[in-house]
mmCIF file of C-alpha atoms in Angstrom:
data_model
loop_
_atom_site.group_PDB
_atom_site.id
_atom_site.type_symbol
_atom_site.label_atom_id
_atom_site.label_comp_id
_atom_site.label_asym_id
_atom_site.label_seq_id
_atom_site.Cartn_x
_atom_site.Cartn_y
_atom_site.Cartn_z
ATOM 1 C CA UNK A 271 24.859 -2.731 2.273
ATOM 2 C CA UNK A 272 21.874 -0.813 0.869
ATOM 3 C CA UNK A 273 18.747 -2.554 2.170
ATOM 4 C CA UNK A 274 16.397 -1.085 -0.442
ATOM 5 C CA UNK A 275 18.446 -0.797 -3.625
ATOM 6 C CA UNK A 276 15.761 -1.304 -6.268
ATOM 7 C CA UNK A 277 14.020 2.040 -6.586
ATOM 8 C CA UNK A 278 12.091 4.791 -4.863
ATOM 9 C CA UNK A 279 8.824 6.600 -5.429
ATOM 10 C CA UNK A 280 7.051 9.746 -4.214
ATOM 11 C CA UNK A 281 3.446 10.776 -4.613
ATOM 12 C CA UNK A 282 2.103 14.244 -3.808
ATOM 13 C CA UNK A 283 -1.537 15.237 -4.186
ATOM 14 C CA UNK A 284 -3.414 18.247 -5.496
ATOM 15 C CA UNK A 285 -7.214 18.171 -5.288
ATOM 16 C CA UNK A 286 -6.929 14.457 -4.508
ATOM 17 C CA UNK A 287 -5.022 13.674 -7.710
ATOM 18 C CA UNK A 288 -1.539 12.138 -7.431
ATOM 19 C CA UNK A 289 1.663 13.307 -9.021
ATOM 20 C CA UNK A 290 4.095 10.392 -8.904
ATOM 21 C CA UNK A 291 7.850 10.510 -9.335
ATOM 22 C CA UNK A 292 9.936 7.318 -9.379
ATOM 23 C CA UNK A 293 13.497 6.280 -10.104
ATOM 24 C CA UNK A 294 15.022 2.830 -10.478
ATOM 25 C CA UNK A 295 17.958 3.386 -8.100
ATOM 26 C CA UNK A 296 18.249 3.391 -4.325
ATOM 27 C CA UNK A 297 17.047 6.574 -2.677
ATOM 28 C CA UNK A 298 20.391 7.219 -0.983
ATOM 29 C CA UNK A 299 22.255 7.019 -4.306
ATOM 30 C CA UNK A 300 19.813 9.156 -6.263
ATOM 31 C CA UNK A 301 21.211 12.378 -7.681
ATOM 32 C CA UNK A 302 17.795 13.906 -8.316
ATOM 33 C CA UNK A 303 15.886 12.990 -5.140
ATOM 34 C CA UNK A 304 17.377 15.680 -2.842
ATOM 35 C CA UNK A 305 16.352 18.446 -5.251
ATOM 36 C CA UNK A 306 12.888 16.930 -5.644
ATOM 37 C CA UNK A 307 12.402 16.749 -1.866
ATOM 38 C CA UNK A 308 13.615 20.325 -1.379
ATOM 39 C CA UNK A 309 11.173 21.547 -4.030
ATOM 40 C CA UNK A 310 8.144 19.535 -2.884
ATOM 41 C CA UNK A 311 4.938 21.578 -3.067
ATOM 42 C CA UNK A 312 2.635 21.949 -0.087
ATOM 43 C CA UNK A 313 0.413 18.883 -0.068
ATOM 44 C CA UNK A 314 -2.175 17.374 2.261
ATOM 45 C CA UNK A 315 -0.475 14.013 1.852
ATOM 46 C CA UNK A 316 2.901 12.609 0.862
ATOM 47 C CA UNK A 317 3.479 8.937 0.111
ATOM 48 C CA UNK A 318 7.096 7.737 -0.135
ATOM 49 C CA UNK A 319 8.369 4.234 -0.850
ATOM 50 C CA UNK A 320 11.795 2.596 -1.085
ATOM 51 C CA UNK A 321 11.916 -0.794 -2.771
ATOM 52 C CA UNK A 322 13.653 -4.067 -2.092
ATOM 53 C CA UNK A 323 12.483 -6.329 -4.897
ATOM 54 C CA UNK A 324 10.986 -9.692 -3.948
ATOM 55 C CA UNK A 325 8.394 -10.408 -6.626
ATOM 56 C CA UNK A 326 8.862 -8.484 -9.859
ATOM 57 C CA UNK A 327 12.023 -7.425 -11.628
ATOM 58 C CA UNK A 328 13.979 -4.201 -11.288
ATOM 59 C CA UNK A 329 12.048 -2.084 -13.787
ATOM 60 C CA UNK A 330 10.556 1.418 -13.721
ATOM 61 C CA UNK A 331 7.044 -0.059 -13.906
ATOM 62 C CA UNK A 332 7.614 -1.872 -10.617
ATOM 63 C CA UNK A 333 8.388 1.190 -8.495
ATOM 64 C CA UNK A 334 5.687 2.125 -5.986
ATOM 65 C CA UNK A 335 3.297 3.924 -5.605
ATOM 66 C CA UNK A 336 0.865 2.421 -8.111
ATOM 67 C CA UNK A 337 -2.053 4.464 -9.436
ATOM 68 C CA UNK A 338 -5.343 3.460 -11.062
ATOM 69 C CA UNK A 339 -8.690 5.169 -11.669
ATOM 70 C CA UNK A 340 -12.002 3.374 -11.113
ATOM 71 C CA UNK A 341 -15.066 3.610 -13.363
ATOM 72 C CA UNK A 342 -16.501 6.492 -11.333
ATOM 73 C CA UNK A 343 -13.370 8.587 -11.984
ATOM 74 C CA UNK A 344 -11.902 8.218 -8.494
ATOM 75 C CA UNK A 345 -8.106 7.792 -8.492
ATOM 76 C CA UNK A 346 -6.539 5.267 -6.110
ATOM 77 C CA UNK A 347 -2.867 5.218 -5.057
ATOM 78 C CA UNK A 348 -1.326 2.185 -3.336
ATOM 79 C CA UNK A 349 1.971 1.228 -1.689
ATOM 80 C CA UNK A 350 2.645 -2.282 -0.396
ATOM 81 C CA UNK A 351 5.356 -3.558 1.911
ATOM 82 C CA UNK A 352 5.143 -7.332 1.845
ATOM 83 C CA UNK A 353 4.764 -10.404 -0.325
ATOM 84 C CA UNK A 354 1.769 -12.349 -1.615
ATOM 85 C CA UNK A 355 2.596 -16.044 -1.206
ATOM 86 C CA UNK A 356 -0.953 -17.355 -1.477
ATOM 87 C CA UNK A 357 -3.089 -15.304 -3.823
ATOM 88 C CA UNK A 358 -4.707 -17.102 -6.733
ATOM 89 C CA UNK A 359 -7.221 -14.245 -6.870
ATOM 90 C CA UNK A 360 -4.455 -12.030 -8.249
ATOM 91 C CA UNK A 361 -3.099 -14.290 -10.976
ATOM 92 C CA UNK A 362 -5.595 -13.131 -13.605
ATOM 93 C CA UNK A 363 -4.134 -9.636 -13.504
ATOM 94 C CA UNK A 364 -0.700 -10.693 -14.737
ATOM 95 C CA UNK A 365 -1.745 -10.089 -18.342
ATOM 96 C CA UNK A 366 -3.130 -6.604 -17.622
ATOM 97 C CA UNK A 367 -0.595 -4.983 -15.312
ATOM 98 C CA UNK A 368 2.120 -2.603 -16.469
ATOM 99 C CA UNK A 369 4.881 -4.264 -14.442
ATOM 100 C CA UNK A 370 5.115 -7.690 -12.835
ATOM 101 C CA UNK A 371 4.783 -7.137 -9.075
ATOM 102 C CA UNK A 372 2.244 -8.707 -6.762
ATOM 103 C CA UNK A 373 1.742 -5.217 -5.282
ATOM 104 C CA UNK A 374 0.358 -3.782 -8.516
ATOM 105 C CA UNK A 375 -1.969 -6.774 -8.779
ATOM 106 C CA UNK A 376 -3.414 -5.930 -5.341
ATOM 107 C CA UNK A 377 -4.497 -2.540 -6.656
ATOM 108 C CA UNK A 378 -5.987 -4.043 -9.821
ATOM 109 C CA UNK A 379 -7.927 -6.519 -7.682
ATOM 110 C CA UNK A 380 -9.276 -3.732 -5.495
ATOM 111 C CA UNK A 381 -10.253 -1.587 -8.488
ATOM 112 C CA UNK A 382 -12.085 -4.575 -9.972
ATOM 113 C CA UNK A 383 -14.092 -4.958 -6.764
ATOM 114 C CA UNK A 384 -14.884 -1.231 -6.746
ATOM 115 C CA UNK A 385 -15.951 -1.301 -10.416
ATOM 116 C CA UNK A 386 -18.174 -4.351 -10.000
ATOM 117 C CA UNK A 387 -20.066 -2.728 -7.128
ATOM 118 C CA UNK A 388 -20.325 0.557 -9.046
ATOM 119 C CA UNK A 389 -21.659 -1.217 -12.151
ATOM 120 C CA UNK A 390 -24.338 -2.981 -10.116
ATOM 121 C CA UNK A 391 -25.776 0.247 -8.715
ATOM 122 C CA UNK A 392 -24.797 2.736 -11.389
ATOM 123 C CA UNK A 393 -23.579 5.052 -8.630
ATOM 124 C CA UNK A 394 -20.140 5.954 -7.303
ATOM 125 C CA UNK A 395 -19.488 4.256 -3.985
ATOM 126 C CA UNK A 396 -19.977 6.228 -0.784
ATOM 127 C CA UNK A 397 -17.177 6.463 1.770
ATOM 128 C CA UNK A 398 -18.822 3.713 3.820
ATOM 129 C CA UNK A 399 -19.031 1.469 0.741
ATOM 130 C CA UNK A 400 -15.417 2.163 -0.166
ATOM 131 C CA UNK A 401 -14.270 1.283 3.358
ATOM 132 C CA UNK A 402 -16.343 -1.908 3.220
ATOM 133 C CA UNK A 403 -14.774 -2.880 -0.118
ATOM 134 C CA UNK A 404 -11.197 -2.201 0.987
ATOM 135 C CA UNK A 405 -11.841 -4.183 4.158
ATOM 136 C CA UNK A 406 -13.283 -7.074 2.154
ATOM 137 C CA UNK A 407 -10.219 -7.151 -0.119
ATOM 138 C CA UNK A 408 -7.881 -7.124 2.882
ATOM 139 C CA UNK A 409 -9.697 -9.986 4.588
ATOM 140 C CA UNK A 410 -9.450 -12.063 1.429
ATOM 141 C CA UNK A 411 -5.779 -11.308 0.697
ATOM 142 C CA UNK A 412 -4.251 -11.221 4.185
ATOM 143 C CA UNK A 413 -4.423 -14.957 4.892
ATOM 144 C CA UNK A 414 -0.855 -16.364 4.727
ATOM 145 C CA UNK A 415 0.405 -13.128 3.146
ATOM 146 C CA UNK A 416 2.310 -10.109 4.428
ATOM 147 C CA UNK A 417 -0.063 -7.299 3.608
ATOM 148 C CA UNK A 418 1.201 -3.963 4.899
ATOM 149 C CA UNK A 419 -0.648 -1.355 2.869
ATOM 150 C CA UNK A 420 -1.138 2.380 2.503
ATOM 151 C CA UNK A 421 -3.923 3.329 0.077
ATOM 152 C CA UNK A 422 -5.295 6.772 -0.751
ATOM 153 C CA UNK A 423 -8.573 7.228 -2.622
ATOM 154 C CA UNK A 424 -8.414 11.000 -3.093
ATOM 155 C CA UNK A 425 -10.355 11.602 0.112
ATOM 156 C CA UNK A 426 -9.121 9.297 2.872
ATOM 157 C CA UNK A 427 -6.027 7.245 3.669
ATOM 158 C CA UNK A 428 -6.332 3.525 4.426
ATOM 159 C CA UNK A 429 -3.631 1.757 6.456
ATOM 160 C CA UNK A 430 -3.247 -1.926 7.247
ATOM 161 C CA UNK A 431 -0.505 -4.018 8.853
ATOM 162 C CA UNK A 432 -0.546 -7.729 9.693
ATOM 163 C CA UNK A 433 3.078 -8.328 10.733
ATOM 164 C CA UNK A 434 4.093 -7.171 14.198
ATOM 165 C CA UNK A 435 6.302 -4.095 14.563
ATOM 166 C CA UNK A 436 6.522 -3.373 10.848
ATOM 167 C CA UNK A 437 4.378 -0.225 10.652
ATOM 168 C CA UNK A 438 4.390 2.636 13.154
ATOM 169 C CA UNK A 439 2.469 5.888 13.532
ATOM 170 C CA UNK A 440 2.898 9.250 15.197
ATOM 171 C CA UNK A 441 -0.140 11.447 15.716
ATOM 172 C CA UNK A 442 -0.004 15.127 16.643
ATOM 173 C CA UNK A 443 -1.965 18.286 16.026
ATOM 174 C CA UNK A 444 -0.571 18.586 12.498
ATOM 175 C CA UNK A 445 -1.764 15.145 11.392
ATOM 176 C CA UNK A 446 -0.603 11.545 11.163
ATOM 177 C CA UNK A 447 2.785 10.161 10.105
ATOM 178 C CA UNK A 448 3.162 6.463 9.279
ATOM 179 C CA UNK A 449 6.475 4.682 8.714
ATOM 180 C CA UNK A 450 7.903 1.170 8.606
ATOM 181 C CA UNK A 451 10.334 2.241 11.352
ATOM 182 C CA UNK A 452 10.056 5.063 13.916
ATOM 183 C CA UNK A 453 11.697 8.238 12.644
ATOM 184 C CA UNK A 454 12.475 9.588 16.128
ATOM 185 C CA UNK A 455 13.263 8.000 19.468
ATOM 186 C CA UNK A 456 9.869 8.815 20.999
ATOM 187 C CA UNK A 457 6.282 9.479 20.041
ATOM 188 C CA UNK A 458 5.858 6.513 17.713
ATOM 189 C CA UNK A 459 3.556 3.549 18.369
ATOM 190 C CA UNK A 460 2.941 0.339 16.400
ATOM 191 C CA UNK A 461 -0.236 0.492 14.360
ATOM 192 C CA UNK A 462 -2.981 -1.867 15.547
ATOM 193 C CA UNK A 463 -2.481 -5.295 14.006
ATOM 194 C CA UNK A 464 -4.897 -6.953 11.560
ATOM 195 C CA UNK A 465 -7.367 -4.055 11.420
ATOM 196 C CA UNK A 466 -8.158 -1.586 8.661
ATOM 197 C CA UNK A 467 -7.514 1.998 9.768
ATOM 198 C CA UNK A 468 -8.943 4.956 7.870
ATOM 199 C CA UNK A 469 -7.706 8.530 8.286
ATOM 200 C CA UNK A 470 -9.450 11.673 7.140
ATOM 201 C CA UNK A 471 -7.835 15.107 7.464
ATOM 202 C CA UNK A 472 -5.052 13.551 9.535
ATOM 203 C CA UNK A 473 -7.355 11.941 12.111
ATOM 204 C CA UNK A 474 -8.573 8.379 12.608
ATOM 205 C CA UNK A 475 -12.168 8.125 11.372
ATOM 206 C CA UNK A 476 -12.590 4.340 11.284
ATOM 207 C CA UNK A 477 -11.004 1.229 12.776
ATOM 208 C CA UNK A 478 -12.190 -2.182 11.614
ATOM 209 C CA UNK A 479 -12.398 -5.431 13.504
ATOM 210 C CA UNK A 480 -9.374 -7.713 13.904
ATOM 211 C CA UNK A 481 -9.435 -10.275 11.067
ATOM 212 C CA UNK A 482 -6.768 -12.357 12.906
ATOM 213 C CA UNK A 483 -4.753 -13.132 9.757
ATOM 214 C CA UNK A 484 -1.448 -12.231 11.374
ATOM 215 C CA UNK A 485 1.583 -12.858 9.176
ATOM 216 C CA UNK A 486 4.563 -14.498 10.903
ATOM 217 C CA UNK A 487 7.823 -14.597 8.973
ATOM 218 C CA UNK A 488 9.102 -18.173 9.109
ATOM 219 C CA UNK A 489 12.729 -17.874 7.940
ATOM 220 C CA UNK A 490 11.729 -15.401 5.253
ATOM 221 C CA UNK A 491 8.843 -17.733 4.427
ATOM 222 C CA UNK A 492 11.396 -20.468 3.758
ATOM 223 C CA UNK A 493 13.476 -18.026 1.721
ATOM 224 C CA UNK A 494 10.616 -16.755 -0.397
ATOM 225 C CA UNK A 495 9.177 -20.222 -1.079
ATOM 226 C CA UNK A 496 12.504 -21.571 -2.388
ATOM 227 C CA UNK A 497 13.051 -18.387 -4.439
ATOM 228 C CA UNK A 498 9.731 -18.975 -6.164
#
């Protein structure tokens, strides 16, 4: 059985700007993905996602990664592995998103927070302000929700996991690799739980405090809240 049959997506970056390729079939059945991977350009970052649909139909618009640009012109790219069970803050974005996933709504929510702070000052947010805003969004959305995230803002990579043993990292001299499962038998460690991690040039530059909103899967959250 294919565990992630509902699409794949790749994002590469040039000068911080993403080029996203997606397809609405499983990665292992794709006829075009091997050629794309073999022809990938040199990039400081690669984001790859395989999808098992929970919230949101099987449509091209629902394939990760999702991309949006804030009012200062900074482009944000987000991938989410999880489900938002309790998130009234996100409901207002249903009429504005391109697809119908909760994951896309997370990005719209974050961009809204970024834009509001930018509008108040008239200045693009500094790195410290961006970290603060991402951390604020995570604290608000992680309660009762599985919120495993990778977000890139054109300069730094943000990582967050709040379910045990569902996101792992391997650090070496070439940089950082992050995966939902270890890709080799050794060298991989679980990412710290419930804390925002920020990586710049392949190295950890910030680790936030533990917000303690650990997500525990109770029978698939009672089978996705009775199939929603």
